mmCIF file of C-alpha atoms in Angstrom:
data_model
loop_
_atom_site.group_PDB
_atom_site.id
_atom_site.type_symbol
_atom_site.label_atom_id
_atom_site.label_comp_id
_atom_site.label_asym_id
_atom_site.label_seq_id
_atom_site.Cartn_x
_atom_site.Cartn_y
_atom_site.Cartn_z
ATOM 1 C CA MET V 6 -31.716 -4.716 1.879
ATOM 2 C CA THR V 7 -33.259 -1.446 3.082
ATOM 3 C CA GLY V 8 -31.779 1.945 2.421
ATOM 4 C CA SER V 9 -30.621 2.340 6.034
ATOM 5 C CA GLU V 10 -28.563 -0.849 5.740
ATOM 6 C CA HIS V 11 -26.478 0.501 2.883
ATOM 7 C CA GLU V 12 -23.008 1.861 3.418
ATOM 8 C CA LEU V 13 -21.806 4.695 1.250
ATOM 9 C CA ILE V 14 -19.587 2.297 -0.682
ATOM 10 C CA ASP V 15 -20.320 -1.392 -1.223
ATOM 11 C CA GLY V 16 -17.130 -3.426 -1.513
ATOM 12 C CA ALA V 17 -18.777 -6.135 -3.591
ATOM 13 C CA ASP V 18 -20.121 -3.596 -6.100
ATOM 14 C CA ALA V 19 -16.723 -1.879 -6.316
ATOM 15 C CA ALA V 20 -15.062 -5.265 -6.893
ATOM 16 C CA ARG V 21 -17.471 -6.151 -9.709
ATOM 17 C CA VAL V 22 -16.882 -2.829 -11.454
ATOM 18 C CA ALA V 23 -13.120 -3.152 -11.075
ATOM 19 C CA GLY V 24 -13.145 -6.699 -12.433
ATOM 20 C CA ARG V 25 -15.021 -5.614 -15.553
ATOM 21 C CA LEU V 26 -12.835 -2.591 -16.265
ATOM 22 C CA VAL V 27 -9.380 -4.079 -15.724
ATOM 23 C CA HIS V 28 -7.148 -4.429 -18.767
ATOM 24 C CA PRO V 29 -5.558 -7.903 -18.691
ATOM 25 C CA GLY V 30 -2.038 -6.670 -19.404
ATOM 26 C CA PRO V 31 0.829 -8.032 -21.521
ATOM 27 C CA THR V 32 0.453 -11.289 -23.408
ATOM 28 C CA ALA V 33 2.664 -14.294 -22.757
ATOM 29 C CA GLY V 34 2.720 -17.942 -23.641
ATOM 30 C CA ARG V 35 1.572 -20.581 -21.193
ATOM 31 C CA ARG V 36 5.107 -21.737 -20.455
ATOM 32 C CA GLU V 37 6.292 -18.192 -19.784
ATOM 33 C CA ILE V 38 3.355 -17.587 -17.454
ATOM 34 C CA GLU V 39 4.010 -20.799 -15.537
ATOM 35 C CA ASP V 40 7.681 -19.913 -15.201
ATOM 36 C CA LEU V 41 6.771 -16.404 -14.031
ATOM 37 C CA VAL V 42 4.439 -17.687 -11.315
ATOM 38 C CA THR V 43 7.013 -20.227 -10.102
ATOM 39 C CA SER V 44 9.757 -17.619 -10.149
ATOM 40 C CA LEU V 45 7.717 -15.094 -8.149
ATOM 41 C CA ARG V 46 6.842 -17.659 -5.498
ATOM 42 C CA ARG V 47 10.472 -18.662 -5.227
ATOM 43 C CA ALA V 48 11.553 -15.018 -4.984
ATOM 44 C CA ALA V 49 9.072 -14.382 -2.172
ATOM 45 C CA GLY V 50 10.600 -17.240 -0.206
ATOM 46 C CA ARG V 51 14.176 -16.154 -0.911
ATOM 47 C CA ALA V 52 13.460 -12.597 0.231
ATOM 48 C CA VAL V 53 12.681 -13.475 3.846
ATOM 49 C CA ALA V 54 16.182 -14.195 5.185
ATOM 50 C CA PRO V 55 17.836 -11.055 3.739
ATOM 51 C CA VAL V 56 15.004 -8.887 5.048
ATOM 52 C CA VAL V 57 15.370 -10.318 8.561
ATOM 53 C CA THR V 58 19.135 -9.756 8.463
ATOM 54 C CA ILE V 59 18.927 -6.165 7.218
ATOM 55 C CA THR V 60 16.063 -4.973 9.420
ATOM 56 C CA GLY V 61 17.013 -6.832 12.590
ATOM 57 C CA LEU V 62 13.314 -7.601 13.091
ATOM 58 C CA LEU V 63 11.591 -10.866 13.994
ATOM 59 C CA PRO V 64 7.887 -11.742 14.269
ATOM 60 C CA ALA V 65 6.512 -10.889 17.700
ATOM 61 C CA ASP V 66 4.774 -14.273 17.924
ATOM 62 C CA GLY V 67 8.119 -16.091 17.880
ATOM 63 C CA ARG V 68 7.306 -18.171 14.818
ATOM 64 C CA ASP V 69 10.131 -20.114 13.208
ATOM 65 C CA LEU V 70 10.418 -18.596 9.752
ATOM 66 C CA SER V 71 12.107 -21.726 8.450
ATOM 67 C CA THR V 72 8.857 -23.632 8.938
ATOM 68 C CA VAL V 73 6.083 -21.011 9.279
ATOM 69 C CA PRO V 74 5.704 -18.484 6.436
ATOM 70 C CA LEU V 75 6.154 -14.778 7.006
ATOM 71 C CA SER V 76 3.243 -14.155 4.636
ATOM 72 C CA THR V 77 0.764 -16.112 2.559
ATOM 73 C CA VAL V 78 1.950 -15.622 -1.021
ATOM 74 C CA ARG V 79 -0.529 -15.318 -3.886
ATOM 75 C CA VAL V 80 0.474 -14.631 -7.468
ATOM 76 C CA VAL V 81 -2.508 -12.902 -9.092
ATOM 77 C CA ASP V 82 -3.671 -11.145 -12.224
ATOM 78 C CA ARG V 83 -4.901 -7.559 -12.275
ATOM 79 C CA ALA V 84 -8.578 -8.382 -11.831
ATOM 80 C CA ARG V 85 -7.902 -10.478 -8.749
ATOM 81 C CA TRP V 86 -5.779 -7.726 -7.244
ATOM 82 C CA ALA V 87 -8.585 -5.222 -7.830
ATOM 83 C CA ARG V 88 -11.130 -7.514 -6.189
ATOM 84 C CA SER V 89 -8.777 -8.095 -3.272
ATOM 85 C CA GLY V 90 -8.274 -4.349 -2.992
ATOM 86 C CA ALA V 91 -12.000 -3.789 -2.727
ATOM 87 C CA ALA V 92 -12.291 -6.474 -0.055
ATOM 88 C CA SER V 93 -9.387 -4.991 1.884
ATOM 89 C CA MET V 94 -10.942 -1.539 1.737
ATOM 90 C CA ALA V 95 -14.222 -2.949 3.039
ATOM 91 C CA ALA V 96 -12.401 -4.677 5.912
ATOM 92 C CA MET V 97 -10.575 -1.491 6.853
ATOM 93 C CA THR V 98 -13.625 0.784 6.762
ATOM 94 C CA SER V 99 -16.355 -1.609 7.940
ATOM 95 C CA GLY V 100 -19.075 0.260 9.807
ATOM 96 C CA ALA V 101 -17.482 3.666 9.223
ATOM 97 C CA LEU V 102 -19.146 4.456 5.910
ATOM 98 C CA ARG V 103 -22.734 4.626 7.088
ATOM 99 C CA ALA V 104 -24.639 7.867 6.812
ATOM 100 C CA PRO V 105 -24.635 10.080 9.923
ATOM 101 C CA SER V 106 -27.517 9.950 12.398
ATOM 102 C CA GLY V 107 -28.712 6.632 11.009
ATOM 103 C CA ARG V 108 -30.265 8.234 7.942
ATOM 104 C CA PRO V 109 -30.687 6.023 4.868
ATOM 105 C CA VAL V 110 -28.121 6.198 2.098
ATOM 106 C CA PRO V 111 -29.646 6.807 -1.343
ATOM 107 C CA LEU V 112 -29.104 3.620 -3.309
ATOM 108 C CA VAL V 113 -28.143 5.579 -6.417
ATOM 109 C CA ALA V 114 -25.415 7.343 -4.440
ATOM 110 C CA GLU V 115 -24.079 4.054 -3.095
ATOM 111 C CA LEU V 116 -23.989 2.466 -6.546
ATOM 112 C CA ALA V 117 -22.341 5.487 -8.149
ATOM 113 C CA SER V 118 -19.745 5.843 -5.380
ATOM 114 C CA SER V 119 -18.974 2.131 -5.551
ATOM 115 C CA ALA V 120 -18.541 2.399 -9.311
ATOM 116 C CA GLU V 121 -16.127 5.324 -8.956
ATOM 117 C CA VAL V 122 -14.005 3.471 -6.417
ATOM 118 C CA GLY V 123 -14.118 0.342 -8.584
ATOM 119 C CA ALA V 124 -12.854 2.328 -11.566
ATOM 120 C CA ALA V 125 -10.029 3.752 -9.471
ATOM 121 C CA LEU V 126 -9.055 0.255 -8.320
ATOM 122 C CA ALA V 127 -9.083 -0.942 -11.926
ATOM 123 C CA PHE V 128 -6.588 1.770 -12.856
ATOM 124 C CA MET V 129 -4.422 1.122 -9.793
ATOM 125 C CA SER V 130 -4.364 -2.593 -10.648
ATOM 126 C CA THR V 131 -2.243 -1.808 -13.695
ATOM 127 C CA LYS V 132 0.428 -0.100 -11.542
ATOM 128 C CA ILE V 133 0.838 -2.340 -8.493
ATOM 129 C CA LEU V 134 3.744 -4.809 -8.593
ATOM 130 C CA GLY V 135 3.125 -6.293 -5.192
ATOM 131 C CA GLN V 136 1.229 -5.520 -2.026
ATOM 132 C CA PHE V 137 1.242 -6.925 1.473
ATOM 133 C CA ASP V 138 -2.252 -6.946 2.956
ATOM 134 C CA PRO V 139 -2.559 -7.565 6.717
ATOM 135 C CA TYR V 140 -6.364 -7.376 6.478
ATOM 136 C CA ALA V 141 -6.882 -10.310 4.113
ATOM 137 C CA THR V 142 -6.493 -13.061 6.716
ATOM 138 C CA ALA V 143 -7.858 -13.790 10.175
ATOM 139 C CA PRO V 144 -6.195 -12.131 13.196
ATOM 140 C CA GLY V 145 -3.122 -14.052 14.285
ATOM 141 C CA GLU V 146 -2.513 -15.534 10.843
ATOM 142 C CA PRO V 147 0.197 -14.360 8.424
ATOM 143 C CA GLY V 148 -1.021 -11.571 6.176
ATOM 144 C CA GLU V 149 -1.339 -11.972 2.431
ATOM 145 C CA LEU V 150 1.338 -10.974 -0.063
ATOM 146 C CA LEU V 151 -0.113 -10.355 -3.518
ATOM 147 C CA LEU V 152 2.276 -10.345 -6.477
ATOM 148 C CA VAL V 153 0.659 -8.995 -9.647
ATOM 149 C CA ALA V 154 2.268 -11.158 -12.334
ATOM 150 C CA PRO V 155 1.315 -9.187 -15.500
ATOM 151 C CA ASN V 156 2.613 -5.942 -14.016
ATOM 152 C CA VAL V 157 5.918 -7.473 -12.972
ATOM 153 C CA LEU V 158 6.293 -8.925 -16.457
ATOM 154 C CA GLN V 159 5.430 -5.631 -18.156
ATOM 155 C CA VAL V 160 7.799 -3.521 -16.058
ATOM 156 C CA GLU V 161 10.763 -5.857 -16.344
ATOM 157 C CA ARG V 162 10.270 -5.978 -20.123
ATOM 158 C CA GLU V 163 10.070 -2.186 -20.356
ATOM 159 C CA MET V 164 13.115 -1.614 -18.151
ATOM 160 C CA LYS V 165 15.083 -4.473 -19.747
ATOM 161 C CA VAL V 166 16.312 -5.741 -16.384
ATOM 162 C CA ARG V 167 17.270 -9.246 -15.299
ATOM 163 C CA PRO V 168 13.934 -10.924 -14.523
ATOM 164 C CA GLU V 169 15.118 -13.034 -11.581
ATOM 165 C CA ASP V 170 16.837 -10.047 -9.981
ATOM 166 C CA PHE V 171 13.859 -7.757 -10.467
ATOM 167 C CA ARG V 172 11.384 -10.259 -9.045
ATOM 168 C CA LEU V 173 13.507 -10.782 -5.950
ATOM 169 C CA TRP V 174 13.906 -7.007 -5.559
ATOM 170 C CA VAL V 175 10.124 -6.526 -5.616
ATOM 171 C CA CYS V 176 9.650 -9.326 -3.083
ATOM 172 C CA LEU V 177 12.257 -7.830 -0.759
ATOM 173 C CA HIS V 178 10.117 -4.687 -0.532
ATOM 174 C CA GLU V 179 6.876 -6.547 0.117
ATOM 175 C CA GLN V 180 8.331 -9.033 2.599
ATOM 176 C CA THR V 181 9.737 -6.072 4.523
ATOM 177 C CA HIS V 182 6.150 -4.887 4.911
ATOM 178 C CA ALA V 183 5.138 -8.368 6.044
ATOM 179 C CA LEU V 184 7.894 -8.310 8.662
ATOM 180 C CA GLN V 185 6.918 -4.826 9.849
ATOM 181 C CA PHE V 186 3.393 -5.994 10.655
ATOM 182 C CA ALA V 187 4.620 -9.292 12.123
ATOM 183 C CA ALA V 188 7.103 -7.507 14.389
ATOM 184 C CA ALA V 189 4.509 -4.880 15.394
ATOM 185 C CA PRO V 190 1.166 -6.739 15.460
ATOM 186 C CA TRP V 191 -0.541 -3.713 17.015
ATOM 187 C CA LEU V 192 0.021 -1.823 13.762
ATOM 188 C CA THR V 193 -2.779 -3.575 11.865
ATOM 189 C CA GLU V 194 -5.506 -2.423 14.226
ATOM 190 C CA HIS V 195 -3.902 0.987 14.712
ATOM 191 C CA LEU V 196 -4.093 1.708 10.983
ATOM 192 C CA ARG V 197 -7.633 0.326 10.766
ATOM 193 C CA THR V 198 -8.779 2.573 13.622
ATOM 194 C CA ARG V 199 -7.168 5.655 12.134
ATOM 195 C CA THR V 200 -8.673 4.892 8.715
ATOM 196 C CA GLN V 201 -12.143 4.540 10.206
ATOM 197 C CA GLU V 202 -11.700 7.836 12.013
ATOM 198 C CA LEU V 203 -10.932 9.446 8.658
ATOM 199 C CA VAL V 204 -13.896 8.119 6.734
ATOM 200 C CA ARG V 205 -16.528 8.150 9.480
ATOM 201 C CA GLY V 206 -19.174 10.765 8.902
ATOM 202 C CA ILE V 207 -18.045 11.887 5.451
ATOM 203 C CA GLY V 208 -21.416 11.206 3.884
ATOM 204 C CA ASP V 209 -24.083 13.864 4.065
ATOM 205 C CA VAL V 210 -27.245 12.386 2.612
ATOM 206 C CA SER V 211 -28.881 15.812 2.547
ATOM 207 C CA MET V 212 -26.724 16.397 -0.529
ATOM 208 C CA THR V 213 -27.906 15.268 -3.929
ATOM 209 C CA PRO V 214 -26.851 11.739 -4.961
ATOM 210 C CA TRP V 215 -24.365 13.270 -7.398
ATOM 211 C CA GLN V 216 -22.807 15.484 -4.705
ATOM 212 C CA THR V 217 -22.622 12.502 -2.366
ATOM 213 C CA THR V 218 -20.966 10.425 -5.069
ATOM 214 C CA VAL V 219 -18.308 13.027 -5.846
ATOM 215 C CA ARG V 220 -17.467 13.649 -2.189
ATOM 216 C CA VAL V 221 -17.456 10.042 -1.032
ATOM 217 C CA GLY V 222 -15.672 8.653 -4.059
ATOM 218 C CA SER V 223 -12.908 11.252 -3.972
ATOM 219 C CA PHE V 224 -12.445 11.018 -0.226
ATOM 220 C CA VAL V 225 -12.385 7.246 0.137
ATOM 221 C CA ARG V 226 -10.238 6.769 -2.948
ATOM 222 C CA ALA V 227 -7.661 9.182 -1.534
ATOM 223 C CA VAL V 228 -7.726 7.747 1.985
ATOM 224 C CA TYR V 229 -7.457 4.174 0.716
ATOM 225 C CA ALA V 230 -4.557 5.133 -1.556
ATOM 226 C CA ALA V 231 -2.700 6.803 1.302
ATOM 227 C CA VAL V 232 -3.247 3.965 3.757
ATOM 228 C CA ARG V 233 -2.223 1.317 1.237
ATOM 229 C CA GLY V 234 1.061 3.062 0.565
ATOM 230 C CA ARG V 235 0.043 5.079 -2.473
ATOM 231 C CA GLU V 236 -0.356 8.813 -2.669
ATOM 232 C CA GLY V 237 -3.450 10.624 -1.454
ATOM 233 C CA ALA V 238 -5.425 12.599 -4.033
ATOM 234 C CA PRO V 239 -4.897 16.369 -3.995
ATOM 235 C CA LEU V 240 -8.680 16.904 -3.874
ATOM 236 C CA ILE V 241 -8.717 15.503 -0.351
ATOM 237 C CA ASP V 242 -7.464 18.826 0.982
ATOM 238 C CA GLY V 243 -10.873 20.374 0.355
ATOM 239 C CA LEU V 244 -12.770 17.512 1.989
ATOM 240 C CA LEU V 245 -11.054 17.234 5.370
ATOM 241 C CA THR V 246 -12.151 18.776 8.629
ATOM 242 C CA PRO V 247 -9.313 20.087 10.832
ATOM 243 C CA ALA V 248 -9.509 16.955 12.990
ATOM 244 C CA GLN V 249 -9.442 14.714 9.927
ATOM 245 C CA ARG V 250 -6.433 16.611 8.581
ATOM 246 C CA VAL V 251 -4.512 15.767 11.772
ATOM 247 C CA THR V 252 -5.409 12.089 11.412
ATOM 248 C CA PHE V 253 -4.620 12.071 7.692
ATOM 249 C CA ASP V 254 -1.197 13.588 8.351
ATOM 250 C CA GLU V 255 -0.620 10.944 11.018
ATOM 251 C CA VAL V 256 -1.540 8.144 8.627
ATOM 252 C CA THR V 257 0.620 9.626 5.877
ATOM 253 C CA ALA V 258 3.576 9.784 8.285
ATOM 254 C CA ILE V 259 3.076 6.112 9.154
ATOM 255 C CA MET V 260 2.987 5.132 5.503
ATOM 256 C CA SER V 261 6.051 7.264 4.795
ATOM 257 C CA LEU V 262 7.836 5.268 7.493
ATOM 258 C CA LEU V 263 6.654 1.888 6.190
ATOM 259 C CA GLU V 264 7.422 2.632 2.549
ATOM 260 C CA GLY V 265 10.731 4.320 3.286
ATOM 261 C CA HIS V 266 11.838 1.429 5.491
ATOM 262 C CA ALA V 267 10.949 -1.078 2.764
ATOM 263 C CA ASP V 268 12.757 0.977 0.119
ATOM 264 C CA VAL V 269 15.906 1.050 2.254
ATOM 265 C CA ALA V 270 15.734 -2.706 2.866
ATOM 266 C CA MET V 271 15.292 -3.617 -0.802
ATOM 267 C CA ASP V 272 18.313 -1.522 -1.768
ATOM 268 C CA GLU V 273 20.642 -2.406 1.101
ATOM 269 C CA VAL V 274 20.739 -6.119 0.331
ATOM 270 C CA GLY V 275 23.536 -5.302 -2.096
ATOM 271 C CA PRO V 276 24.849 -7.153 -5.139
ATOM 272 C CA SER V 277 25.538 -10.310 -3.135
ATOM 273 C CA VAL V 278 21.765 -10.894 -2.990
ATOM 274 C CA VAL V 279 20.513 -8.990 -6.065
ATOM 275 C CA ALA V 280 23.407 -8.736 -8.500
ATOM 276 C CA SER V 281 21.947 -5.859 -10.528
ATOM 277 C CA VAL V 282 20.292 -4.015 -7.625
ATOM 278 C CA ARG V 283 21.890 -0.640 -8.419
ATOM 279 C CA SER V 284 20.937 -0.637 -12.098
ATOM 280 C CA ILE V 285 17.407 -1.808 -11.217
ATOM 281 C CA ARG V 286 16.948 1.045 -8.755
ATOM 282 C CA ALA V 287 18.241 3.613 -11.238
ATOM 283 C CA ALA V 288 15.981 2.345 -14.014
ATOM 284 C CA PHE V 289 12.974 2.098 -11.691
ATOM 285 C CA ASP V 290 13.399 5.649 -10.396
ATOM 286 C CA ARG V 291 13.677 6.996 -13.936
ATOM 287 C CA ARG V 292 10.509 5.181 -14.916
ATOM 288 C CA ARG V 293 8.588 6.294 -11.822
ATOM 289 C CA ALA V 294 9.630 9.922 -12.230
ATOM 290 C CA ALA V 295 8.428 10.320 -15.806
ATOM 291 C CA PRO V 296 5.076 8.660 -16.568
ATOM 292 C CA ALA V 297 4.184 9.598 -20.121
ATOM 293 C CA GLY V 298 1.087 10.577 -22.081
ATOM 294 C CA ARG V 299 -2.373 9.555 -20.947
ATOM 295 C CA ASP V 300 -0.979 7.480 -18.095
ATOM 296 C CA GLY V 301 0.796 10.514 -16.686
ATOM 297 C CA VAL V 302 -2.379 12.597 -16.850
ATOM 298 C CA LEU V 303 -4.403 9.916 -15.059
ATOM 299 C CA ARG V 304 -1.771 9.520 -12.384
ATOM 300 C CA ARG V 305 -1.843 13.246 -11.685
ATOM 301 C CA LEU V 306 -5.652 13.421 -11.716
ATOM 302 C CA MET V 307 -5.795 10.567 -9.205
ATOM 303 C CA GLY V 308 -3.082 12.134 -7.078
ATOM 304 C CA MET V 309 -0.707 9.196 -7.492
ATOM 305 C CA ASP V 310 2.306 11.532 -7.699
ATOM 306 C CA ALA V 311 1.264 14.008 -5.010
ATOM 307 C CA LYS V 312 3.034 12.392 -2.062
ATOM 308 C CA MET V 313 6.111 10.856 -3.732
ATOM 309 C CA GLU V 314 8.346 13.328 -1.941
ATOM 310 C CA GLN V 315 7.020 12.084 1.388
ATOM 311 C CA TYR V 316 8.007 8.517 0.603
ATOM 312 C CA ARG V 317 11.484 9.650 -0.332
ATOM 313 C CA GLY V 318 11.394 11.466 2.986
ATOM 314 C CA GLY V 319 10.510 8.201 4.706
ATOM 315 C CA ALA V 320 13.651 6.550 3.366
ATOM 316 C CA ALA V 321 15.697 9.600 4.381
ATOM 317 C CA PHE V 322 14.206 9.368 7.898
ATOM 318 C CA VAL V 323 15.178 5.692 8.202
ATOM 319 C CA ARG V 324 18.716 6.308 6.979
ATOM 320 C CA ALA V 325 19.230 9.359 9.196
ATOM 321 C CA VAL V 326 18.001 7.656 12.358
ATOM 322 C CA THR V 327 19.994 4.511 11.635
ATOM 323 C CA ALA V 328 23.144 6.553 11.032
ATOM 324 C CA GLU V 329 22.589 8.360 14.336
ATOM 325 C CA ILE V 330 21.724 5.473 16.686
ATOM 326 C CA GLY V 331 22.014 2.252 14.670
ATOM 327 C CA THR V 332 19.418 -0.313 13.592
ATOM 328 C CA PRO V 333 18.501 -1.434 17.166
ATOM 329 C CA GLY V 334 17.839 2.180 18.120
ATOM 330 C CA PHE V 335 15.743 2.755 15.019
ATOM 331 C CA ASN V 336 13.699 -0.382 15.726
ATOM 332 C CA ALA V 337 12.225 1.294 18.798
ATOM 333 C CA VAL V 338 9.823 2.760 16.237
ATOM 334 C CA TRP V 339 7.956 -0.567 16.246
ATOM 335 C CA SER V 340 7.344 -0.547 20.020
ATOM 336 C CA GLY V 341 3.890 1.003 19.880
ATOM 337 C CA PRO V 342 1.823 3.908 18.530
ATOM 338 C CA GLN V 343 3.617 6.319 20.860
ATOM 339 C CA THR V 344 6.974 5.715 19.150
ATOM 340 C CA LEU V 345 5.759 6.260 15.590
ATOM 341 C CA PRO V 346 7.145 9.434 14.004
ATOM 342 C CA THR V 347 4.850 12.402 13.625
ATOM 343 C CA ALA V 348 4.454 14.196 10.318
ATOM 344 C CA ARG V 349 6.949 16.804 11.537
ATOM 345 C CA GLU V 350 9.445 14.203 12.749
ATOM 346 C CA ILE V 351 9.519 12.462 9.368
ATOM 347 C CA THR V 352 11.271 15.577 8.089
ATOM 348 C CA ASP V 353 13.264 16.053 11.319
ATOM 349 C CA PRO V 354 14.643 12.620 12.279
ATOM 350 C CA ILE V 355 16.769 13.954 15.122
ATOM 351 C CA ALA V 356 13.631 15.330 16.781
ATOM 352 C CA TRP V 357 12.278 11.750 16.829
ATOM 353 C CA VAL V 358 15.562 10.481 18.274
ATOM 354 C CA ARG V 359 15.438 13.083 21.062
ATOM 355 C CA ARG V 360 11.795 12.346 21.887
ATOM 356 C CA VAL V 361 12.075 8.566 21.911
ATOM 357 C CA HIS V 362 15.632 8.071 23.175
ATOM 358 C CA GLY V 363 16.180 11.223 25.189
#
């Protein structure tokens, strides 16, 4: 491979670094692990019907969800999630991470940037309970739902919640994401395009390899976190051009919508579906609000708390619009890019209602 063929971040290199750095997580006996995997798969299947009922959405391709899955379910460990995350990032940014004007990328910069992103993925792999990935499968096929078994086990032990209830609650959130992308198939490419607009041209190979590494690693890590439903790093503010800031705010508004909608769905199923749903939500919010010690420092350094308010705002947007015009009126949001809320409308739901519904 010549220098000009390199991208600023190599997904395979990032995946290798992440796989080596990942901590395996809590220990469990073979029987407990087998039961956990079976339980998570069962929960993913059970989550589909309640999600359809609550959201009022159906896949745009007309598939029969009693025979065709909403998503391809994989129960994985942390290392496999990190490798999948690197592959997903590569799929989303393919072709957009080359140096401007066709100049060669210094190999040392590529390797260092890939290592930084791999390290970030390794840390994130210890926090993710589940993730729906529409980029992991071929177009037209159900996306992939990854359930990170050691993290689910660790969190339910720490919170002392009912395991079966907690696993179903997690799957309700992720299957809501699967249904969002199935009901609005244009969304996958829309997010990919916006992500590529963000990262295109960020590399300036006239900088030193170290400067390139710091800029590229920080930028791509933050953009990937935002697009995957995490929180963008605070350092991104100093790296964006005005045009990129507009696109980043647009992407953040979309993710606020997706995450808020999924949060509402997982809570609104009620005790008839998840008996301890209210106590789970209370315990989960307490845990999320107060990360302790070294973990809390790392979360803040990576920016993983910076946008939490926006995701709460996403849920508030969904509830406000639904209260105003009902679920069918809210579901106009999935009609196309033109009906997505803007960053301003996420905090002013009635402005979205007036624009879209008149």
